[in-house]
Amino acid sequence: AQSVTQLGSHVSVSEGALVLLRCNYSSSVPPYLFWYVQYPNQGLQLLLKYTTGATLVKGINGFEAEFKKSETSFHLTKPSAHMSDAAEYFCAVRPNQAGTALIFGKGTTLSVSS
Amino acid sequence: DVKVTQSSRYLVKRTGEKVFLECVQDMDHENMFWYRQDPGLGLRLIYFSYDVKMKEKGDIPEGYSVSREKKERFSLILESASTNQTSMYLCASNRHGSTEAFFGQGTRLTVV
């Protein structure tokens, strides 16, 4: 079965510092990959996704992620953190086949200090 | 914009009650999903449906059932609510062959 591992349940950075949230997946074939963000008391909002093609994917709010097949990773980065980036971030995969649902990691809470 | 609407943001129910959580989407999506979100556990799939009257068990279906009588509506049913079902419940939908899912705002259910 496919699974997603997010390394670090909590990440703290200073405003202006690099954000790096780690995600590894297990799959026999490359799945579709996603990062979602959840602000307090909100649903999930799609940040970015990888399906096929270019392995560096740019998303909203200055975030980007790189699909590395050899490392089975899809880490999320942002060059300069902003206070408004404080939220919970979820990495998810979807097997590349019809009739399947997203499988989520356990989430990483990002704190940003001034 | 896709809209997925969950009927309640907050619910408080008593142990043993039958509880209905409703979800409606307005984009004619074939697939609908119910997830449960708990701290440290992420989102876990309860049930999903890929067509009217069709349903598939997810990873944690025990204690839950679902109903999909119309394409736009997917209901999650707790036949006899228990305190361990206190959680945030998230509904999502997408189109066949689509990649990402669109989420509702969530229902925070407390069972006392």
PDB file of C-alpha atoms in Angstrom:
ATOM      1  CA  ALA A   1       0.000   0.000   0.000  1.00  0.00           C
ATOM      2  CA  GLN A   2       1.120   3.510  -0.671  1.00  0.00           C
ATOM      3  CA  SER A   3       2.126   5.737   2.212  1.00  0.00           C
ATOM      4  CA  VAL A   4       3.400   9.222   2.889  1.00  0.00           C
ATOM      5  CA  THR A   5       5.921  10.233   5.542  1.00  0.00           C
ATOM      6  CA  GLN A   6       6.368  13.830   6.601  1.00  0.00           C
ATOM      7  CA  LEU A   7       9.565  14.279   8.588  1.00  0.00           C
ATOM      8  CA  GLY A   8       9.020  16.588  11.527  1.00  0.00           C
ATOM      9  CA  SER A   9       5.606  17.261  13.001  1.00  0.00           C
ATOM     10  CA  HIS A  10       6.731  20.769  13.932  1.00  0.00           C
ATOM     11  CA  VAL A  11       9.039  23.162  12.097  1.00  0.00           C
ATOM     12  CA  SER A  12       9.936  26.611  13.430  1.00  0.00           C
ATOM     13  CA  VAL A  13      11.626  29.317  11.379  1.00  0.00           C
ATOM     14  CA  SER A  14      12.276  33.025  11.668  1.00  0.00           C
ATOM     15  CA  GLU A  15      10.609  35.474   9.345  1.00  0.00           C
ATOM     16  CA  GLY A  16      12.717  35.753   6.187  1.00  0.00           C
ATOM     17  CA  ALA A  17      14.376  32.362   6.644  1.00  0.00           C
ATOM     18  CA  LEU A  18      14.176  29.413   4.281  1.00  0.00           C
ATOM     19  CA  VAL A  19      11.236  27.063   4.745  1.00  0.00           C
ATOM     20  CA  LEU A  20      11.855  23.363   4.094  1.00  0.00           C
ATOM     21  CA  LEU A  21       9.144  20.791   4.782  1.00  0.00           C
ATOM     22  CA  ARG A  22      10.052  17.212   3.992  1.00  0.00           C
ATOM     23  CA  CYS A  23       7.885  14.551   2.377  1.00  0.00           C
ATOM     24  CA  ASN A  24       8.736  11.036   1.263  1.00  0.00           C
ATOM     25  CA  TYR A  25       6.357   8.555  -0.329  1.00  0.00           C
ATOM     26  CA  SER A  26       6.369   4.852  -0.951  1.00  0.00           C
ATOM     27  CA  SER A  27       5.051   3.681  -4.275  1.00  0.00           C
ATOM     28  CA  SER A  28       6.042   1.168  -6.915  1.00  0.00           C
ATOM     29  CA  VAL A  29       5.212   3.677  -9.640  1.00  0.00           C
ATOM     30  CA  PRO A  30       5.347   7.461  -9.432  1.00  0.00           C
ATOM     31  CA  PRO A  31       2.020   8.695  -8.122  1.00  0.00           C
ATOM     32  CA  TYR A  32       0.498  12.125  -8.332  1.00  0.00           C
ATOM     33  CA  LEU A  33       1.878  14.299  -5.515  1.00  0.00           C
ATOM     34  CA  PHE A  34       0.361  17.240  -3.683  1.00  0.00           C
ATOM     35  CA  TRP A  35       0.951  19.756  -0.949  1.00  0.00           C
ATOM     36  CA  TYR A  36      -2.047  21.216   0.848  1.00  0.00           C
ATOM     37  CA  VAL A  37      -2.131  23.975   3.479  1.00  0.00           C
ATOM     38  CA  GLN A  38      -4.624  24.323   6.301  1.00  0.00           C
ATOM     39  CA  TYR A  39      -5.056  27.565   8.214  1.00  0.00           C
ATOM     40  CA  PRO A  40      -6.709  27.443  11.651  1.00  0.00           C
ATOM     41  CA  ASN A  41     -10.360  26.397  11.511  1.00  0.00           C
ATOM     42  CA  GLN A  42     -10.276  26.108   7.730  1.00  0.00           C
ATOM     43  CA  GLY A  43     -10.463  23.326   5.189  1.00  0.00           C
ATOM     44  CA  LEU A  44      -7.515  22.295   3.037  1.00  0.00           C
ATOM     45  CA  GLN A  45      -6.274  24.454   0.197  1.00  0.00           C
ATOM     46  CA  LEU A  46      -4.105  23.138  -2.625  1.00  0.00           C
ATOM     47  CA  LEU A  47      -0.628  24.696  -2.686  1.00  0.00           C
ATOM     48  CA  LEU A  48       0.815  22.798  -5.631  1.00  0.00           C
ATOM     49  CA  LYS A  49       0.787  19.461  -7.394  1.00  0.00           C
ATOM     50  CA  TYR A  50       2.998  17.225  -9.501  1.00  0.00           C
ATOM     51  CA  THR A  51       1.452  15.002 -12.125  1.00  0.00           C
ATOM     52  CA  THR A  52       3.871  14.649 -15.036  1.00  0.00           C
ATOM     53  CA  GLY A  53       6.491  16.739 -16.796  1.00  0.00           C
ATOM     54  CA  ALA A  54       8.732  19.257 -15.082  1.00  0.00           C
ATOM     55  CA  THR A  55       9.886  17.987 -11.722  1.00  0.00           C
ATOM     56  CA  LEU A  56      10.130  21.437 -10.145  1.00  0.00           C
ATOM     57  CA  VAL A  57       6.630  22.648  -9.449  1.00  0.00           C
ATOM     58  CA  LYS A  58       5.697  26.175  -8.445  1.00  0.00           C
ATOM     59  CA  GLY A  59       2.626  26.862  -6.367  1.00  0.00           C
ATOM     60  CA  ILE A  60       0.812  29.683  -4.694  1.00  0.00           C
ATOM     61  CA  ASN A  61       2.280  32.070  -2.110  1.00  0.00           C
ATOM     62  CA  GLY A  62       5.855  31.571  -3.334  1.00  0.00           C
ATOM     63  CA  PHE A  63       6.089  27.869  -2.487  1.00  0.00           C
ATOM     64  CA  GLU A  64       7.662  25.276  -4.720  1.00  0.00           C
ATOM     65  CA  ALA A  65       8.436  21.564  -4.561  1.00  0.00           C
ATOM     66  CA  GLU A  66      10.711  19.224  -6.447  1.00  0.00           C
ATOM     67  CA  PHE A  67       9.823  15.660  -7.345  1.00  0.00           C
ATOM     68  CA  LYS A  68      12.869  13.412  -7.002  1.00  0.00           C
ATOM     69  CA  LYS A  69      12.049   9.927  -8.182  1.00  0.00           C
ATOM     70  CA  SER A  70      15.384   8.435  -7.076  1.00  0.00           C
ATOM     71  CA  GLU A  71      14.786   9.677  -3.534  1.00  0.00           C
ATOM     72  CA  THR A  72      10.986   9.173  -3.575  1.00  0.00           C
ATOM     73  CA  SER A  73      10.720  12.670  -2.192  1.00  0.00           C
ATOM     74  CA  PHE A  74       8.611  15.765  -2.760  1.00  0.00           C
ATOM     75  CA  HIS A  75       9.961  18.393  -0.359  1.00  0.00           C
ATOM     76  CA  LEU A  76       8.266  21.791  -0.090  1.00  0.00           C
ATOM     77  CA  THR A  77      10.353  24.954   0.032  1.00  0.00           C
ATOM     78  CA  LYS A  78       9.972  28.705   0.204  1.00  0.00           C
ATOM     79  CA  PRO A  79      13.008  31.011   0.087  1.00  0.00           C
ATOM     80  CA  SER A  80      11.751  33.534   2.627  1.00  0.00           C
ATOM     81  CA  ALA A  81       9.146  32.798   5.294  1.00  0.00           C
ATOM     82  CA  HIS A  82       6.385  35.240   6.086  1.00  0.00           C
ATOM     83  CA  MET A  83       4.324  35.386   9.257  1.00  0.00           C
ATOM     84  CA  SER A  84       1.242  34.514   7.213  1.00  0.00           C
ATOM     85  CA  ASP A  85       2.813  31.157   6.259  1.00  0.00           C
ATOM     86  CA  ALA A  86       2.171  29.813   9.755  1.00  0.00           C
ATOM     87  CA  ALA A  87      -0.210  26.904   9.200  1.00  0.00           C
ATOM     88  CA  GLU A  88      -0.357  23.132   8.961  1.00  0.00           C
ATOM     89  CA  TYR A  89       0.961  21.555   5.775  1.00  0.00           C
ATOM     90  CA  PHE A  90       0.008  18.182   4.398  1.00  0.00           C
ATOM     91  CA  CYS A  91       1.754  16.144   1.753  1.00  0.00           C
ATOM     92  CA  ALA A  92      -0.487  13.740  -0.156  1.00  0.00           C
ATOM     93  CA  VAL A  93      -0.235  11.170  -2.911  1.00  0.00           C
ATOM     94  CA  ARG A  94      -2.779   9.707  -5.241  1.00  0.00           C
ATOM     95  CA  PRO A  95      -2.063   6.465  -7.021  1.00  0.00           C
ATOM     96  CA  ASN A  96      -2.017   6.887 -10.767  1.00  0.00           C
ATOM     97  CA  GLN A  97      -5.177   4.903 -11.341  1.00  0.00           C
ATOM     98  CA  ALA A  98      -8.875   5.581 -11.500  1.00  0.00           C
ATOM     99  CA  GLY A  99     -11.137   5.291  -8.493  1.00  0.00           C
ATOM    100  CA  THR A 100      -8.554   6.091  -5.856  1.00  0.00           C
ATOM    101  CA  ALA A 101      -8.438   8.651  -3.091  1.00  0.00           C
ATOM    102  CA  LEU A 102      -5.715  10.911  -1.783  1.00  0.00           C
ATOM    103  CA  ILE A 103      -3.485   9.428   0.905  1.00  0.00           C
ATOM    104  CA  PHE A 104      -2.179  12.004   3.366  1.00  0.00           C
ATOM    105  CA  GLY A 105       0.835  12.354   5.578  1.00  0.00           C
ATOM    106  CA  LYS A 106       0.408  13.247   9.243  1.00  0.00           C
ATOM    107  CA  GLY A 107       1.079  16.913   8.666  1.00  0.00           C
ATOM    108  CA  THR A 108       3.730  19.439   9.649  1.00  0.00           C
ATOM    109  CA  THR A 109       2.909  22.541  11.649  1.00  0.00           C
ATOM    110  CA  LEU A 110       4.961  25.518  10.544  1.00  0.00           C
ATOM    111  CA  SER A 111       5.588  28.294  13.072  1.00  0.00           C
ATOM    112  CA  VAL A 112       7.098  31.601  11.984  1.00  0.00           C
ATOM    113  CA  SER A 113       8.612  33.973  14.522  1.00  0.00           C
ATOM    114  CA  SER A 114       9.462  37.625  14.065  1.00  0.00           C
TER     115      SER A 114
ATOM    116  CA  ASP B   1     -14.905  28.245  -8.232  1.00  0.00           C
ATOM    117  CA  VAL B   2     -15.604  24.781  -6.910  1.00  0.00           C
ATOM    118  CA  LYS B   3     -17.595  24.863  -3.742  1.00  0.00           C
ATOM    119  CA  VAL B   4     -17.843  22.030  -1.264  1.00  0.00           C
ATOM    120  CA  THR B   5     -20.198  22.880   1.565  1.00  0.00           C
ATOM    121  CA  GLN B   6     -20.506  21.042   4.840  1.00  0.00           C
ATOM    122  CA  SER B   7     -23.756  21.708   6.614  1.00  0.00           C
ATOM    123  CA  SER B   8     -22.303  22.426  10.063  1.00  0.00           C
ATOM    124  CA  ARG B   9     -19.012  23.894  11.270  1.00  0.00           C
ATOM    125  CA  TYR B  10     -19.490  22.716  14.841  1.00  0.00           C
ATOM    126  CA  LEU B  11     -21.661  19.960  16.307  1.00  0.00           C
ATOM    127  CA  VAL B  12     -22.077  18.639  19.830  1.00  0.00           C
ATOM    128  CA  LYS B  13     -23.847  15.301  20.194  1.00  0.00           C
ATOM    129  CA  ARG B  14     -24.462  12.841  22.995  1.00  0.00           C
ATOM    130  CA  THR B  15     -23.099   9.324  23.163  1.00  0.00           C
ATOM    131  CA  GLY B  16     -25.438   6.896  21.438  1.00  0.00           C
ATOM    132  CA  GLU B  17     -27.082   9.490  19.192  1.00  0.00           C
ATOM    133  CA  LYS B  18     -27.399   8.952  15.465  1.00  0.00           C
ATOM    134  CA  VAL B  19     -25.467  11.714  13.727  1.00  0.00           C
ATOM    135  CA  PHE B  20     -25.663  12.888  10.124  1.00  0.00           C
ATOM    136  CA  LEU B  21     -22.918  14.984   8.544  1.00  0.00           C
ATOM    137  CA  GLU B  22     -23.914  16.439   5.202  1.00  0.00           C
ATOM    138  CA  CYS B  23     -21.745  17.515   2.303  1.00  0.00           C
ATOM    139  CA  VAL B  24     -22.830  19.146  -0.950  1.00  0.00           C
ATOM    140  CA  GLN B  25     -20.722  20.058  -3.978  1.00  0.00           C
ATOM    141  CA  ASP B  26     -21.812  22.269  -6.842  1.00  0.00           C
ATOM    142  CA  MET B  27     -19.447  21.225  -9.643  1.00  0.00           C
ATOM    143  CA  ASP B  28     -21.013  17.962 -10.813  1.00  0.00           C
ATOM    144  CA  HIS B  29     -18.084  15.935  -9.484  1.00  0.00           C
ATOM    145  CA  GLU B  30     -18.401  12.165  -9.667  1.00  0.00           C
ATOM    146  CA  ASN B  31     -16.127  11.399  -6.703  1.00  0.00           C
ATOM    147  CA  MET B  32     -16.764  12.388  -3.112  1.00  0.00           C
ATOM    148  CA  PHE B  33     -14.799  11.567   0.031  1.00  0.00           C
ATOM    149  CA  TRP B  34     -15.060  11.698   3.802  1.00  0.00           C
ATOM    150  CA  TYR B  35     -11.897  12.084   5.873  1.00  0.00           C
ATOM    151  CA  ARG B  36     -11.341  12.308   9.572  1.00  0.00           C
ATOM    152  CA  GLN B  37      -8.568  14.596  10.882  1.00  0.00           C
ATOM    153  CA  ASP B  38      -6.947  14.087  14.288  1.00  0.00           C
ATOM    154  CA  PRO B  39      -3.840  15.764  15.734  1.00  0.00           C
ATOM    155  CA  GLY B  40      -0.715  13.802  14.918  1.00  0.00           C
ATOM    156  CA  LEU B  41      -2.595  11.398  12.662  1.00  0.00           C
ATOM    157  CA  GLY B  42      -3.239  13.583   9.627  1.00  0.00           C
ATOM    158  CA  LEU B  43      -6.253  12.847   7.442  1.00  0.00           C
ATOM    159  CA  ARG B  44      -7.576   9.331   7.306  1.00  0.00           C
ATOM    160  CA  LEU B  45     -10.068   8.167   4.687  1.00  0.00           C
ATOM    161  CA  ILE B  46     -13.364   6.879   6.065  1.00  0.00           C
ATOM    162  CA  TYR B  47     -15.416   6.253   2.905  1.00  0.00           C
ATOM    163  CA  PHE B  48     -15.546   7.442  -0.654  1.00  0.00           C
ATOM    164  CA  SER B  49     -18.025   7.278  -3.492  1.00  0.00           C
ATOM    165  CA  TYR B  50     -17.344   7.366  -7.229  1.00  0.00           C
ATOM    166  CA  ASP B  51     -20.962   7.435  -8.356  1.00  0.00           C
ATOM    167  CA  VAL B  52     -24.502   7.764  -7.075  1.00  0.00           C
ATOM    168  CA  LYS B  53     -25.398   4.867  -4.775  1.00  0.00           C
ATOM    169  CA  MET B  54     -21.822   3.570  -4.963  1.00  0.00           C
ATOM    170  CA  LYS B  55     -19.496   3.519  -1.956  1.00  0.00           C
ATOM    171  CA  GLU B  56     -16.105   2.162  -1.052  1.00  0.00           C
ATOM    172  CA  LYS B  57     -14.596   1.677   2.394  1.00  0.00           C
ATOM    173  CA  GLY B  58     -11.545   3.674   3.223  1.00  0.00           C
ATOM    174  CA  ASP B  59      -8.985   2.977   5.911  1.00  0.00           C
ATOM    175  CA  ILE B  60     -11.191   3.491   8.973  1.00  0.00           C
ATOM    176  CA  PRO B  61     -14.848   2.703   8.112  1.00  0.00           C
ATOM    177  CA  GLU B  62     -15.756   1.072  11.426  1.00  0.00           C
ATOM    178  CA  GLY B  63     -18.571   2.875  13.206  1.00  0.00           C
ATOM    179  CA  TYR B  64     -19.545   4.862  10.111  1.00  0.00           C
ATOM    180  CA  SER B  65     -21.786   4.474   7.111  1.00  0.00           C
ATOM    181  CA  VAL B  66     -22.488   6.721   4.119  1.00  0.00           C
ATOM    182  CA  SER B  67     -25.272   7.566   1.746  1.00  0.00           C
ATOM    183  CA  ARG B  68     -25.160   8.993  -1.763  1.00  0.00           C
ATOM    184  CA  GLU B  69     -28.642   9.246  -3.235  1.00  0.00           C
ATOM    185  CA  LYS B  70     -27.857  12.263  -5.408  1.00  0.00           C
ATOM    186  CA  LYS B  71     -24.678  13.132  -7.240  1.00  0.00           C
ATOM    187  CA  GLU B  72     -24.112  16.396  -5.401  1.00  0.00           C
ATOM    188  CA  ARG B  73     -24.676  15.130  -1.853  1.00  0.00           C
ATOM    189  CA  PHE B  74     -22.648  12.695   0.265  1.00  0.00           C
ATOM    190  CA  SER B  75     -23.706  12.008   3.833  1.00  0.00           C
ATOM    191  CA  LEU B  76     -21.649  10.499   6.618  1.00  0.00           C
ATOM    192  CA  ILE B  77     -23.651   8.673   9.298  1.00  0.00           C
ATOM    193  CA  LEU B  78     -22.584   7.757  12.784  1.00  0.00           C
ATOM    194  CA  GLU B  79     -25.135   5.122  13.759  1.00  0.00           C
ATOM    195  CA  SER B  80     -24.397   5.392  17.481  1.00  0.00           C
ATOM    196  CA  ALA B  81     -21.954   8.146  18.288  1.00  0.00           C
ATOM    197  CA  SER B  82     -19.129   7.406  20.691  1.00  0.00           C
ATOM    198  CA  THR B  83     -16.629   9.700  22.396  1.00  0.00           C
ATOM    199  CA  ASN B  84     -13.785   8.309  20.274  1.00  0.00           C
ATOM    200  CA  GLN B  85     -15.523   9.759  17.223  1.00  0.00           C
ATOM    201  CA  THR B  86     -14.885  13.287  18.477  1.00  0.00           C
ATOM    202  CA  SER B  87     -12.873  14.745  15.626  1.00  0.00           C
ATOM    203  CA  MET B  88     -12.722  17.090  12.652  1.00  0.00           C
ATOM    204  CA  TYR B  89     -14.499  15.672   9.612  1.00  0.00           C
ATOM    205  CA  LEU B  90     -13.579  16.862   6.135  1.00  0.00           C
ATOM    206  CA  CYS B  91     -15.512  16.264   2.939  1.00  0.00           C
ATOM    207  CA  ALA B  92     -13.875  16.475  -0.491  1.00  0.00           C
ATOM    208  CA  SER B  93     -14.796  15.964  -4.120  1.00  0.00           C
ATOM    209  CA  ASN B  94     -13.201  15.711  -7.542  1.00  0.00           C
ATOM    210  CA  ARG B  95     -13.956  14.677 -11.094  1.00  0.00           C
ATOM    211  CA  HIS B  96     -13.122  11.261 -12.557  1.00  0.00           C
ATOM    212  CA  GLY B  97      -9.585  11.405 -13.897  1.00  0.00           C
ATOM    213  CA  SER B  98      -8.868  14.621 -12.054  1.00  0.00           C
ATOM    214  CA  THR B  99      -5.877  14.859  -9.799  1.00  0.00           C
ATOM    215  CA  GLU B 100      -6.477  17.088  -6.801  1.00  0.00           C
ATOM    216  CA  ALA B 101      -9.514  17.072  -4.551  1.00  0.00           C
ATOM    217  CA  PHE B 102     -11.425  20.107  -3.313  1.00  0.00           C
ATOM    218  CA  PHE B 103     -12.257  20.322   0.353  1.00  0.00           C
ATOM    219  CA  GLY B 104     -15.047  21.714   2.467  1.00  0.00           C
ATOM    220  CA  GLN B 105     -14.424  23.800   5.581  1.00  0.00           C
ATOM    221  CA  GLY B 106     -14.775  20.865   7.924  1.00  0.00           C
ATOM    222  CA  THR B 107     -17.170  19.901  10.713  1.00  0.00           C
ATOM    223  CA  ARG B 108     -15.788  19.752  14.222  1.00  0.00           C
ATOM    224  CA  LEU B 109     -17.820  17.096  16.015  1.00  0.00           C
ATOM    225  CA  THR B 110     -17.725  16.678  19.772  1.00  0.00           C
ATOM    226  CA  VAL B 111     -19.411  13.636  21.305  1.00  0.00           C
ATOM    227  CA  VAL B 112     -20.087  13.966  25.032  1.00  0.00           C
TER     228      VAL B 112
END
